[in-house]
Short mmCIF file of C-alpha atoms in Angstrom, two decimals:
data_model
loop_
_atom_site.label_atom_id
_atom_site.label_comp_id
_atom_site.label_asym_id
_atom_site.label_seq_id
_atom_site.Cartn_x
_atom_site.Cartn_y
_atom_site.Cartn_z
CA MET A 122 -24.61 -47.94 -18.98
CA THR A 123 -24.48 -51.24 -20.68
CA LEU A 124 -22.51 -54.54 -20.40
CA TRP A 125 -19.73 -55.11 -22.93
CA ASP A 126 -17.98 -58.53 -22.87
CA GLY A 127 -19.23 -59.13 -19.33
CA SER A 128 -18.19 -56.25 -17.57
CA TYR A 129 -18.89 -52.35 -17.54
CA PRO A 130 -16.89 -50.34 -20.17
CA PHE A 131 -15.77 -48.35 -17.27
CA TYR A 132 -14.82 -49.14 -13.59
CA PRO A 133 -17.87 -50.51 -11.49
CA GLY A 134 -15.60 -49.31 -8.66
CA ALA A 135 -12.77 -47.00 -8.48
CA ASN A 136 -9.22 -47.65 -7.47
CA ALA A 137 -8.03 -46.58 -4.04
CA CYS A 138 -6.29 -43.29 -4.05
CA PHE A 139 -3.30 -43.72 -2.45
CA PRO A 140 -0.39 -41.05 -3.18
CA PHE A 141 2.41 -43.60 -2.29
CA ASP A 142 3.52 -47.28 -2.63
CA THR A 143 2.47 -49.62 0.29
CA THR A 144 6.27 -50.61 0.47
CA ARG A 145 6.59 -47.15 2.04
CA THR A 146 4.13 -48.26 4.93
CA VAL A 147 6.37 -51.34 5.19
CA ILE A 148 9.48 -49.40 5.77
CA ILE A 149 8.46 -46.83 7.96
CA THR A 150 6.75 -49.49 10.17
CA ILE A 151 10.28 -51.23 10.14
CA PHE A 152 11.94 -48.29 11.50
CA LEU A 153 9.54 -47.21 13.77
CA SER A 154 9.73 -50.69 15.44
CA MET A 155 13.47 -50.56 15.73
CA LEU A 156 12.91 -47.18 17.16
CA VAL A 157 10.57 -48.35 19.94
CA ILE A 158 12.79 -51.29 20.38
CA PHE A 159 15.99 -48.85 21.14
CA ILE A 160 13.68 -46.68 23.42
CA ILE A 161 12.76 -49.44 25.69
CA ILE A 162 16.38 -50.29 26.37
CA LEU A 163 17.29 -46.46 26.87
CA PRO A 164 16.80 -46.50 30.62
CA GLY A 165 19.54 -49.20 30.74
CA ILE A 166 22.20 -46.53 29.65
CA ARG A 167 23.81 -44.47 32.50
CA GLY A 168 24.69 -40.75 32.84
CA ARG A 169 24.72 -37.93 30.49
CA GLY A 170 25.56 -40.28 27.68
CA ARG A 171 21.75 -41.26 27.36
CA LEU A 172 20.79 -38.05 25.78
CA PHE A 173 23.56 -38.35 22.99
CA TRP A 174 22.90 -41.99 22.30
CA PHE A 175 19.21 -41.06 21.87
CA LEU A 176 19.99 -38.29 19.52
CA ARG A 177 22.23 -40.34 17.48
CA LEU A 178 19.53 -43.13 17.39
CA VAL A 179 17.04 -40.82 15.99
CA LEU A 180 19.25 -39.07 13.47
CA GLY A 181 20.76 -42.54 12.16
CA LEU A 182 17.44 -43.78 11.89
CA PHE A 183 16.02 -40.88 10.16
CA MET A 184 18.75 -40.82 7.43
CA GLY A 185 18.39 -44.66 6.59
CA ALA A 186 14.37 -44.47 6.71
CA VAL A 187 14.24 -41.32 4.09
CA VAL A 188 16.95 -42.64 1.73
CA LEU A 189 15.15 -46.01 1.62
CA THR A 190 11.62 -44.93 1.65
CA VAL A 191 11.88 -41.88 -1.08
CA GLN A 192 12.94 -45.14 -3.59
CA PHE A 193 9.27 -46.13 -3.56
CA THR A 194 7.52 -42.58 -3.45
CA ARG A 195 5.51 -41.07 -5.95
CA ASP A 196 5.50 -37.41 -5.20
CA TRP A 197 9.14 -36.07 -6.44
CA GLU A 198 7.18 -34.01 -8.76
CA THR A 199 3.75 -33.23 -8.37
CA GLY A 200 0.91 -30.87 -9.88
CA TRP A 201 -2.94 -30.25 -9.32
CA VAL A 202 -5.50 -28.34 -11.38
CA GLN A 203 -9.32 -27.94 -11.12
CA ALA A 204 -11.42 -28.33 -14.33
CA ASN A 205 -14.48 -28.70 -16.15
CA THR A 206 -13.88 -31.51 -18.55
CA SER A 207 -15.25 -34.43 -20.41
CA TYR A 208 -15.46 -37.58 -18.58
CA LYS A 209 -15.87 -40.09 -21.15
CA SER A 210 -14.92 -40.19 -25.00
CA PHE A 211 -17.27 -39.15 -27.39
CA SER A 212 -19.51 -37.72 -24.94
CA PRO A 213 -20.51 -34.05 -24.51
CA VAL A 214 -21.08 -34.52 -20.52
CA GLN A 215 -18.78 -32.19 -18.76
CA VAL A 216 -17.89 -32.58 -14.92
CA ASN A 217 -15.93 -30.73 -12.40
CA VAL A 218 -12.74 -32.76 -11.32
CA ASP A 219 -9.50 -32.31 -9.64
CA ILE A 220 -6.87 -33.80 -11.71
CA GLY A 221 -3.52 -34.60 -9.86
CA LEU A 222 -0.29 -35.53 -11.50
CA HIS A 223 2.29 -37.47 -9.11
CA ILE A 224 5.81 -38.40 -10.68
CA GLY A 225 8.03 -40.67 -8.93
CA LEU A 226 11.50 -42.44 -9.88
CA ALA A 227 9.74 -45.58 -11.13
CA GLY A 228 6.72 -44.13 -12.75
CA VAL A 229 3.53 -41.68 -12.78
CA ASN A 230 0.38 -41.45 -10.60
CA ILE A 231 -2.63 -39.73 -12.24
CA THR A 232 -5.53 -39.03 -9.96
CA LEU A 233 -8.91 -37.93 -10.74
CA ARG A 234 -11.08 -36.76 -8.02
CA GLY A 235 -14.83 -35.37 -8.67
CA ASN A 236 -16.20 -32.27 -7.17
CA PRO A 237 -18.50 -33.62 -5.61
CA VAL A 238 -17.36 -37.28 -6.06
CA ASN A 239 -20.72 -38.47 -7.06
CA GLN A 240 -21.63 -37.07 -10.22
CA ILE A 241 -23.45 -38.23 -13.36
CA ASN A 242 -24.62 -41.37 -11.22
CA GLU A 243 -21.05 -42.64 -10.90
CA THR A 244 -18.17 -42.01 -8.34
CA ILE A 245 -15.29 -40.24 -9.61
CA ASN A 246 -12.44 -41.07 -7.66
CA TYR A 247 -9.55 -42.75 -9.64
CA ASN A 248 -5.78 -43.41 -9.00
CA GLU A 249 -3.75 -44.99 -11.71
CA HIS A 250 0.00 -46.19 -11.83
CA PHE A 251 2.06 -46.19 -15.08
CA PRO A 252 5.60 -47.47 -14.48
CA TRP A 253 8.66 -46.53 -16.92
CA ASN A 254 11.24 -48.22 -14.55
CA PHE A 255 13.59 -50.64 -16.37
CA GLY A 256 11.80 -54.07 -16.66
CA ALA A 257 8.16 -52.16 -17.01
CA ASP A 258 6.44 -51.45 -20.38
CA TYR A 259 5.07 -47.87 -20.11
CA ASP A 260 3.17 -48.48 -23.25
CA HIS A 261 1.67 -51.77 -22.15
CA SER A 262 0.31 -50.09 -19.33
CA TYR A 263 -1.31 -47.23 -21.41
CA SER A 264 -2.63 -49.90 -23.53
CA LYS A 265 -4.22 -51.68 -20.75
CA GLY A 266 -5.68 -48.43 -19.67
CA LEU A 267 -7.23 -48.08 -22.87
CA GLU A 268 -8.88 -51.53 -22.78
CA LYS A 269 -10.17 -50.96 -19.37
CA GLY A 270 -11.93 -47.70 -20.54
CA LEU A 271 -10.15 -45.39 -18.02
CA PRO A 272 -11.76 -41.93 -17.77
CA SER A 273 -10.61 -39.45 -20.85
CA PRO A 274 -8.59 -36.84 -18.36
CA ILE A 275 -6.45 -39.94 -17.25
CA LEU A 276 -5.80 -41.13 -20.49
CA TYR A 277 -4.92 -37.65 -21.86
CA VAL A 278 -2.39 -37.01 -19.11
CA ALA A 279 -1.02 -40.56 -19.40
CA GLU A 280 -0.70 -40.39 -23.17
CA LYS A 281 1.80 -37.17 -22.57
CA PHE A 282 4.24 -39.11 -21.18
CA SER A 283 4.22 -42.36 -23.49
CA THR A 284 6.99 -43.18 -26.06
CA GLN A 285 4.77 -42.36 -29.01
CA SER A 286 4.26 -38.79 -27.74
CA PRO A 287 5.51 -35.96 -29.36
CA CYS A 288 6.50 -34.48 -26.02
CA THR A 289 9.31 -37.12 -25.71
CA VAL A 290 9.76 -36.84 -22.01
CA HIS A 291 9.34 -40.34 -21.43
CA ARG A 292 12.95 -41.35 -22.03
CA GLN A 293 14.30 -38.37 -20.06
CA TYR A 294 11.85 -39.19 -17.01
CA ARG A 295 12.93 -43.27 -17.29
CA ILE A 296 16.81 -42.50 -17.35
CA ALA A 297 16.73 -39.74 -14.81
CA GLY A 298 14.61 -42.05 -12.49
CA HIS A 299 16.75 -45.02 -12.79
CA TYR A 300 20.04 -43.13 -11.94
CA ALA A 301 18.46 -41.32 -9.07
CA SER A 302 17.31 -44.57 -7.55
CA LEU A 303 20.88 -46.15 -8.09
CA THR A 304 22.64 -43.53 -6.55
CA LEU A 305 20.28 -43.60 -3.78
CA TRP A 306 20.91 -47.19 -3.24
CA LEU A 307 24.52 -46.74 -2.86
CA ALA A 308 23.59 -43.85 -0.48
CA PHE A 309 21.78 -46.34 1.66
CA CYS A 310 24.63 -48.56 1.67
CA THR A 311 27.25 -46.22 2.60
CA TRP A 312 24.89 -44.88 5.36
CA PHE A 313 24.73 -48.35 6.74
CA ILE A 314 28.40 -48.61 6.86
CA SER A 315 28.64 -45.46 8.75
CA ILE A 316 26.38 -46.89 11.27
CA LEU A 317 28.71 -49.78 11.65
CA LEU A 318 31.74 -47.75 11.76
CA PHE A 319 30.42 -45.59 14.69
CA SER A 320 29.30 -48.80 16.57
CA MET A 321 32.77 -49.91 16.33
CA SER A 322 34.07 -46.30 17.49
CA ILE A 323 35.82 -45.79 14.15
CA LEU A 324 34.70 -42.04 14.20
CA LEU A 325 36.75 -40.27 11.59
CA TYR A 326 35.86 -42.88 8.96
CA GLY A 327 32.23 -42.96 10.03
CA GLY A 328 32.35 -39.35 9.15
CA HIS A 329 33.77 -39.89 5.82
CA MET A 330 31.03 -42.28 5.06
CA LEU A 331 28.39 -39.75 5.81
CA LEU A 332 29.99 -37.14 3.64
CA LEU A 333 29.80 -39.79 0.90
CA SER A 334 26.42 -40.66 1.60
CA ALA A 335 25.46 -36.72 1.30
CA ALA A 336 27.27 -36.73 -2.17
CA LEU A 337 25.40 -39.63 -3.26
CA ILE A 338 22.06 -38.04 -2.19
CA PHE A 339 23.03 -34.61 -3.97
CA PHE A 340 23.77 -36.51 -7.31
CA SER A 341 20.37 -38.31 -7.22
CA LEU A 342 18.72 -34.95 -6.87
CA LEU A 343 21.02 -33.64 -9.86
CA PHE A 344 19.89 -36.55 -11.94
CA PHE A 345 15.98 -35.72 -11.31
CA PHE A 346 16.54 -32.00 -11.70
CA THR A 347 17.76 -32.58 -15.23
CA THR A 348 13.95 -33.61 -16.01
CA LYS A 349 13.21 -29.90 -15.39
CA ASN A 350 15.45 -28.71 -18.18
CA THR A 351 13.40 -30.65 -20.90
CA GLN A 352 10.81 -29.20 -23.09
CA LYS A 353 7.27 -30.16 -21.85
CA CYS A 354 4.19 -30.49 -23.75
CA PRO A 355 1.60 -28.36 -21.97
CA ILE A 356 -1.45 -30.47 -20.34
CA GLN A 357 -4.24 -28.26 -21.14
CA PHE A 358 -7.75 -28.44 -19.74
CA GLY A 359 -9.93 -25.84 -21.54
CA PRO A 360 -8.55 -22.49 -20.04
CA VAL A 361 -6.25 -24.09 -17.31
CA SER A 362 -3.24 -26.02 -17.68
CA LEU A 363 -1.65 -28.82 -15.19
CA ARG A 364 1.70 -27.64 -14.04
CA THR A 365 4.13 -29.71 -11.81
CA ASP A 366 6.53 -28.54 -9.15
CA TYR A 367 8.99 -30.61 -7.03
CA GLY A 368 7.06 -32.48 -4.37
CA GLU A 369 7.81 -33.70 -0.84
CA SER A 370 9.97 -36.49 -1.64
CA PHE A 371 12.52 -34.37 -3.46
CA TRP A 372 12.59 -31.48 -0.59
CA LEU A 373 12.89 -34.43 2.07
CA THR A 374 15.67 -36.00 0.21
CA LEU A 375 17.41 -32.49 0.08
CA ALA A 376 17.15 -31.85 3.67
CA THR A 377 18.38 -35.37 4.48
CA GLY A 378 21.54 -34.64 2.21
CA LEU A 379 22.28 -31.28 3.92
CA LEU A 380 21.95 -33.39 7.48
CA CYS A 381 24.31 -36.02 6.49
CA LEU A 382 26.99 -33.25 5.15
CA LEU A 383 26.53 -31.08 8.41
CA LEU A 384 27.07 -34.46 10.51
CA GLY A 385 29.77 -35.77 8.32
CA LEU A 386 31.54 -32.22 8.37
CA GLY A 387 30.93 -31.51 12.19
CA ILE A 388 32.68 -35.24 13.22
CA ILE A 389 35.49 -34.54 11.13
CA ILE A 390 36.12 -31.31 12.46
CA LEU A 391 35.70 -32.21 16.14
CA ASN A 392 37.96 -35.26 15.45
CA SER A 393 40.90 -32.80 14.71
CA VAL A 394 39.98 -29.85 16.88
CA GLN A 395 38.61 -31.33 19.87
CA PRO A 396 38.66 -34.98 19.93
CA GLU A 397 37.80 -35.68 23.44
CA LYS A 398 34.34 -33.80 22.91
CA LEU A 399 33.59 -35.87 20.14
CA LYS A 400 34.55 -38.85 22.59
CA LEU A 401 31.99 -37.46 24.84
CA ILE A 402 29.38 -37.45 22.33
CA PHE A 403 29.80 -41.00 21.36
CA ASN A 404 30.35 -42.08 25.10
CA LEU A 405 33.55 -43.10 24.52
CA ASP A 406 35.25 -41.08 27.69
CA LYS A 407 36.37 -43.13 30.43
CA SER A 408 35.97 -41.20 33.63
CA SER A 409 36.81 -43.98 35.93
CA LYS A 410 40.65 -44.31 36.81
CA GLU A 411 41.97 -47.72 35.77
CA GLU A 412 44.48 -49.51 38.34
CA VAL A 413 48.07 -49.42 37.17
CA TRP A 414 49.64 -52.69 37.62
CA ASP A 415 53.29 -53.35 38.12
CA LYS A 416 54.28 -55.27 35.08
CA SER A 417 58.15 -55.44 35.79
CA CYS A 418 57.95 -59.14 37.38
CA LEU A 419 54.94 -60.99 36.21
CA PRO A 420 54.97 -64.96 36.33
CA ALA A 421 54.04 -65.05 32.48
CA GLU A 422 57.33 -63.23 31.68
CA PRO A 423 60.20 -65.49 31.14
CA SER A 424 62.55 -63.46 32.91
CA CYS A 425 60.87 -63.76 36.19
CA SER A 426 60.96 -67.08 38.02
CA ALA A 427 58.60 -68.10 40.91
CA GLN A 428 61.40 -67.98 43.52
CA ASP A 429 61.96 -64.28 42.62
CA VAL A 430 58.31 -63.64 43.23
CA LEU A 431 58.16 -65.07 46.54
CA MET A 432 61.57 -63.48 47.86
CA VAL A 433 61.04 -60.84 50.31
CA PRO A 434 64.12 -59.05 52.20
CA LEU A 435 64.87 -60.14 55.53
CA GLY A 436 64.78 -56.41 56.95
CA GLU A 437 61.04 -56.24 56.01
CA LEU A 438 59.89 -59.41 57.56
CA CYS A 439 57.18 -58.89 60.56
CA GLN A 440 58.07 -60.24 63.89
CA VAL A 441 55.62 -62.93 64.93
CA THR A 442 55.18 -63.53 68.70
CA ALA A 443 53.95 -67.18 69.42
CA THR A 444 52.23 -67.80 72.49
CA GLN A 445 52.33 -71.26 73.86
CA LEU A 446 49.17 -73.26 74.31
#
């Protein structure tokens, strides 16, 4: 391999193959830190309300973490294929590789991993991201890949999603990802409002907010589902083709939406049928009896005077015997 313009025509070292953005790690770390902090103060909660409080905490943090994290994941739609294909343009050399396609809301990741990793005196282990979110230029990223001299399988798959491709899937994925991301941000806001309402013991409206969160999550899934109905060009590598299916982020988002729906409906039904049990779950039941004060005559009331408070009937006076010292 010879130098060209001071650098190798192919990568001297491949990019690290991370299937998700590092933002995902930061979000998970923040939510786990919050969980640890609340677990530390858990022994300070007395009685049977400790278990209900812990369950509410885990479910609330789980829903918020999922809705926020899936914004940045790149496995809403994934696919893998193993093939013998050419590694470089205008070269008859064939390599055995695993080719992966990971589609997210903001772009597509294409991975290339050799079997084995070291072949033809090179390390075949690539992961390239091509964004299509608003504000990003997919074609520019594809052109940069051409300038870098990326392997032919990566460029072949990336070309299928470009605006110049006859597949015409770029616009559909870009719009669907944009609106799915927007509705998920709204779902995160409604989830946060529901947490505030529950902390202020406004349970009914908190349940309504959970239902709204579930509806927004389902809308985001519906937006992304529309991409499945588009006509896609086959991604063919010899006799095998690369096919994709819904990934972990899609199913995790669906499970979170169902969880929000069930919790919201459960809170609303309990509030109308058995409100006492709902108060018990949220530690709002008051087992201790409050003292009842006689408010018929308090000094703060204008109808009572200090003399009226101090007046005692003569018959109720206690006899006092005085002894002479």
